One Martini backbone bead per residue (centre of mass of N, CA, C, O) as a GRO file, in nm:
protein
  212
    1GLN     BB    1  -1.014  -0.457   0.438
    2ILE     BB    2  -0.796  -0.725   0.555
    3GLN     BB    3  -0.540  -0.900   0.430
    4ALA     BB    4  -0.463  -1.244   0.555
    5ARG     BB    5  -0.164  -1.450   0.596
    6LEU     BB    6   0.098  -1.710   0.654
    7GLY     BB    7   0.209  -1.798   0.339
    8SER     BB    8   0.475  -1.673   0.306
    9THR     BB    9   0.777  -1.716   0.133
   10ARG     BB   10   0.981  -1.493   0.262
   11LEU     BB   11   0.781  -1.453   0.547
   12PRO     BB   12   0.660  -1.650   0.747
   13GLY     BB   13   0.419  -1.510   0.966
   14LYS     BB   14   0.449  -1.189   0.961
   15VAL     BB   15   0.169  -1.073   1.074
   16LEU     BB   16   0.264  -1.199   1.380
   17TYR     BB   17   0.480  -1.022   1.429
   18GLN     BB   18   0.676  -0.842   1.633
   19LEU     BB   19   0.634  -0.469   1.639
   20GLY     BB   20   0.712  -0.360   1.897
   21SER     BB   21   0.398  -0.326   2.060
   22LYS     BB   22   0.308  -0.492   1.801
   23ARG     BB   23   0.171  -0.653   1.569
   24VAL     BB   24   0.151  -0.618   1.247
   25LEU     BB   25  -0.161  -0.655   1.236
   26GLY     BB   26  -0.223  -0.458   1.467
   27TRP     BB   27  -0.140  -0.204   1.317
   28VAL     BB   28  -0.339  -0.221   1.083
   29VAL     BB   29  -0.595  -0.219   1.251
   30ASN     BB   30  -0.537   0.047   1.397
   31ARG     BB   31  -0.533   0.228   1.150
   32ALA     BB   32  -0.822   0.165   1.055
   33GLN     BB   33  -0.961   0.256   1.323
   34ASN     BB   34  -0.842   0.563   1.293
   35ALA     BB   35  -1.020   0.588   1.080
   36THR     BB   36  -1.333   0.753   0.976
   37LYS     BB   37  -1.470   0.611   0.716
   38PRO     BB   38  -1.485   0.340   0.807
   39THR     BB   39  -1.736   0.108   0.933
   40ASP     BB   40  -1.567  -0.163   0.886
   41ILE     BB   41  -1.370  -0.431   1.024
   42ILE     BB   42  -1.221  -0.688   0.808
   43LEU     BB   43  -1.093  -1.002   0.772
   44THR     BB   44  -0.923  -1.178   0.511
   45VAL     BB   45  -0.906  -1.530   0.534
   46GLY     BB   46  -0.758  -1.804   0.482
   47ASP     BB   47  -0.839  -2.169   0.475
   48CYS     BB   48  -0.592  -2.251   0.604
   49PRO     BB   49  -0.483  -2.394   0.894
   50GLU     BB   50  -0.251  -2.186   0.957
   51ASN     BB   51  -0.476  -1.946   1.000
   52ASP     BB   52  -0.570  -2.002   1.293
   53ALA     BB   53  -0.388  -1.790   1.427
   54ILE     BB   54  -0.548  -1.548   1.323
   55ARG     BB   55  -0.825  -1.623   1.437
   56GLU     BB   56  -0.731  -1.623   1.731
   57TRP     BB   57  -0.642  -1.331   1.738
   58CYS     BB   58  -0.920  -1.216   1.675
   59ASN     BB   59  -1.072  -1.339   1.917
   60ARG     BB   60  -0.887  -1.200   2.138
   61ASN     BB   61  -0.948  -0.892   1.990
   62GLY     BB   62  -1.232  -0.847   1.848
   63ILE     BB   63  -1.206  -0.939   1.538
   64ASN     BB   64  -1.326  -0.940   1.238
   65TYR     BB   65  -1.396  -1.228   1.018
   66ASP     BB   66  -1.326  -1.396   0.698
   67THR     BB   67  -1.347  -1.704   0.529
   68GLY     BB   68  -1.148  -1.805   0.245
   69PRO     BB   69  -0.990  -1.872  -0.030
   70GLU     BB   70  -0.655  -1.885  -0.056
   71GLY     BB   71  -0.639  -1.875  -0.397
   72ASP     BB   72  -0.888  -1.638  -0.374
   73LEU     BB   73  -0.887  -1.310  -0.322
   74LEU     BB   74  -1.141  -1.208  -0.452
   75GLU     BB   75  -1.342  -1.388  -0.300
   76ARG     BB   76  -1.268  -1.288  -0.020
   77HIS     BB   77  -1.353  -0.992  -0.064
   78LEU     BB   78  -1.642  -1.040  -0.158
   79GLN     BB   79  -1.735  -1.202   0.086
   80ALA     BB   80  -1.676  -0.976   0.293
   81ALA     BB   81  -1.861  -0.762   0.166
   82GLU     BB   82  -2.119  -0.930   0.204
   83ALA     BB   83  -2.099  -0.974   0.512
   84ALA     BB   84  -2.078  -0.641   0.562
   85ASP     BB   85  -2.228  -0.470   0.354
   86SER     BB   86  -2.006  -0.343   0.147
   87ASP     BB   87  -2.014  -0.017  -0.043
   88PRO     BB   88  -1.739  -0.006  -0.089
   89ALA     BB   89  -1.433  -0.155  -0.098
   90VAL     BB   90  -1.167  -0.161   0.144
   91ARG     BB   91  -0.809  -0.202   0.081
   92VAL     BB   92  -0.572  -0.375   0.281
   93THR     BB   93  -0.265  -0.497   0.406
   94GLY     BB   94  -0.117  -0.708   0.662
   95ASP     BB   95   0.199  -0.587   0.578
   96CYS     BB   96   0.105  -0.264   0.658
   97PRO     BB   97   0.183  -0.087   0.945
   98PHE     BB   98   0.204   0.226   0.784
   99VAL     BB   99  -0.067   0.286   0.720
  100SER     BB  100  -0.261   0.568   0.684
  101PRO     BB  101  -0.547   0.694   0.806
  102SER     BB  102  -0.558   0.953   0.626
  103GLU     BB  103  -0.525   0.791   0.359
  104ILE     BB  104  -0.775   0.627   0.376
  105ASP     BB  105  -0.968   0.871   0.382
  106ARG     BB  106  -0.878   1.009   0.119
  107VAL     BB  107  -0.951   0.780  -0.083
  108ILE     BB  108  -1.245   0.761  -0.010
  109GLU     BB  109  -1.317   1.057  -0.073
  110GLU     BB  110  -1.234   1.048  -0.366
  111HIS     BB  111  -1.437   0.824  -0.448
  112ASN     BB  112  -1.699   0.983  -0.357
  113HIS     BB  113  -1.625   1.228  -0.592
  114ASN     BB  114  -1.603   1.039  -0.817
  115GLN     BB  115  -1.658   0.817  -1.118
  116ALA     BB  116  -1.534   0.573  -1.007
  117GLN     BB  117  -1.475   0.213  -0.941
  118TYR     BB  118  -1.157   0.278  -0.895
  119THR     BB  119  -0.945   0.370  -0.617
  120THR     BB  120  -0.590   0.469  -0.601
  121ASN     BB  121  -0.249   0.515  -0.455
  122PHE     BB  122  -0.109   0.318  -0.650
  123THR     BB  123   0.227   0.407  -0.713
  124ASP     BB  124   0.564   0.490  -0.792
  125LYS     BB  125   0.535   0.755  -0.587
  126MET     BB  126   0.485   0.557  -0.360
  127PRO     BB  127   0.519   0.393  -0.091
  128ILE     BB  128   0.572   0.089   0.013
  129GLY     BB  129   0.282   0.044   0.233
  130THR     BB  130   0.028   0.268   0.137
  131ALA     BB  131  -0.199   0.111   0.020
  132VAL     BB  132  -0.525   0.203  -0.127
  133ASP     BB  133  -0.842   0.045  -0.193
  134VAL     BB  134  -1.136   0.137  -0.395
  135ILE     BB  135  -1.424  -0.081  -0.456
  136ASP     BB  136  -1.669  -0.170  -0.634
  137ARG     BB  137  -1.868  -0.442  -0.616
  138VAL     BB  138  -1.937  -0.477  -0.919
  139VAL     BB  139  -1.642  -0.527  -1.001
  140LEU     BB  140  -1.595  -0.785  -0.844
  141GLU     BB  141  -1.821  -0.938  -0.993
  142GLU     BB  142  -1.698  -0.913  -1.276
  143LEU     BB  143  -1.428  -1.055  -1.211
  144ARG     BB  144  -1.553  -1.321  -1.138
  145LYS     BB  145  -1.675  -1.379  -1.424
  146LEU     BB  146  -1.371  -1.372  -1.552
  147GLY     BB  147  -1.186  -1.550  -1.336
  148ASP     BB  148  -1.065  -1.400  -1.121
  149THR     BB  149  -0.827  -1.382  -0.815
  150HIS     BB  150  -0.790  -1.065  -0.825
  151PRO     BB  151  -0.905  -0.743  -0.733
  152VAL     BB  152  -0.667  -0.535  -0.903
  153ARG     BB  153  -0.482  -0.620  -1.137
  154ARG     BB  154  -0.654  -0.557  -1.390
  155LEU     BB  155  -0.705  -0.259  -1.322
  156ARG     BB  156  -0.405  -0.164  -1.319
  157ASN     BB  157  -0.330  -0.284  -1.615
  158ASN     BB  158  -0.642  -0.169  -1.732
  159PRO     BB  159  -0.760   0.139  -1.701
  160GLU     BB  160  -0.895   0.193  -1.989
  161GLU     BB  161  -1.129  -0.044  -1.926
  162TRP     BB  162  -1.174   0.127  -1.664
  163ASP     BB  163  -1.283   0.301  -1.372
  164VAL     BB  164  -0.987   0.472  -1.306
  165VAL     BB  165  -0.812   0.614  -1.015
  166PHE     BB  166  -0.511   0.779  -0.962
  167SER     BB  167  -0.406   0.882  -0.609
  168PRO     BB  168  -0.162   1.044  -0.520
  169ASN     BB  169   0.041   1.181  -0.254
  170GLU     BB  170   0.238   1.452  -0.234
  171GLN     BB  171   0.332   1.419   0.074
  172TRP     BB  172   0.475   1.122  -0.008
  173MET     BB  173   0.687   1.160  -0.249
  174ALA     BB  174   0.953   1.210  -0.083
  175PHE     BB  175   0.911   0.875  -0.001
  176GLY     BB  176   0.888   0.684  -0.262
  177ASP     BB  177   1.146   0.482  -0.192
  178ALA     BB  178   1.008   0.360   0.031
  179HIS     BB  179   0.993   0.054   0.245
  180ILE     BB  180   0.697  -0.022   0.469
  181ALA     BB  181   0.690  -0.320   0.433
  182VAL     BB  182   0.655  -0.676   0.517
  183ASP     BB  183   0.855  -0.904   0.318
  184THR     BB  184   1.128  -0.927   0.476
  185PRO     BB  185   1.371  -0.956   0.703
  186ASP     BB  186   1.492  -0.676   0.647
  187ASP     BB  187   1.235  -0.517   0.687
  188TYR     BB  188   1.180  -0.594   0.979
  189TRP     BB  189   1.445  -0.479   1.104
  190LEU     BB  190   1.424  -0.189   0.996
  191LEU     BB  191   1.147  -0.128   1.129
  192SER     BB  192   1.238  -0.181   1.414
  193ASP     BB  193   1.449   0.045   1.416
  194ALA     BB  194   1.258   0.279   1.353
  195ILE     BB  195   1.089   0.266   1.610
  196GLU     BB  196   1.329   0.316   1.803
  197GLU     BB  197   1.412   0.597   1.673
  198VAL     BB  198   1.101   0.746   1.576
  199GLY     BB  199   0.870   0.559   1.600
  200ASP     BB  200   0.513   0.492   1.475
  201GLN     BB  201   0.489   0.701   1.260
  202PRO     BB  202   0.459   0.688   0.929
  203ARG     BB  203   0.626   0.937   0.832
  204ALA     BB  204   0.878   0.887   1.007
  205VAL     BB  205   0.942   0.609   0.892
  206ALA     BB  206   0.966   0.686   0.592
  207GLU     BB  207   1.199   0.886   0.633
  208TYR     BB  208   1.399   0.690   0.757
  209ILE     BB  209   1.407   0.488   0.518
  210ALA     BB  210   1.483   0.695   0.290
  211GLU     BB  211   1.776   0.754   0.435
  212ARG     BB  212   1.920   0.460   0.408
   0.00000   0.00000   0.00000
């Protein structure tokens, strides 16, 4: 599942910005498609009218999407998981064009072999923009009953109360200070420069950003 909306406060519309040869969202979808473990790729799109541009982009490119409440990200992910009949749900965000396909596969494989209900590589040792979350659907359903609107915030903040495994990748720790998500105008231009300088492979971009 790839969460996407146009209502960013710091950089509105960023997921449809052109970044090198693709739009930001196009890179994320392409990375997920190049991973071998996910069985379905589906965008979770907010129901605000402004997101019609994302839905049109999906229609033009043959990408599956599910529309859910803009203000309830948890409900959007759970609704998309139910629509795709996927369990566990695998979550990446639409502003992370350099999330690695191999990292998506690694976190899924880790989740398949541990006893956790939630496995993530999201730690302060990893570059921002590489996060992959794998969440059992029953956990999303429990969070819904608790009234949460975010799929992983409670899990990350209270791991001792849930079956959580944090799984950073040692091969990425050398670039742990890199920020390779598109959050601000500065991020966008720096990542645009990175593609021009070193190409579009995630590790090369992370190394380039870490050296700046």
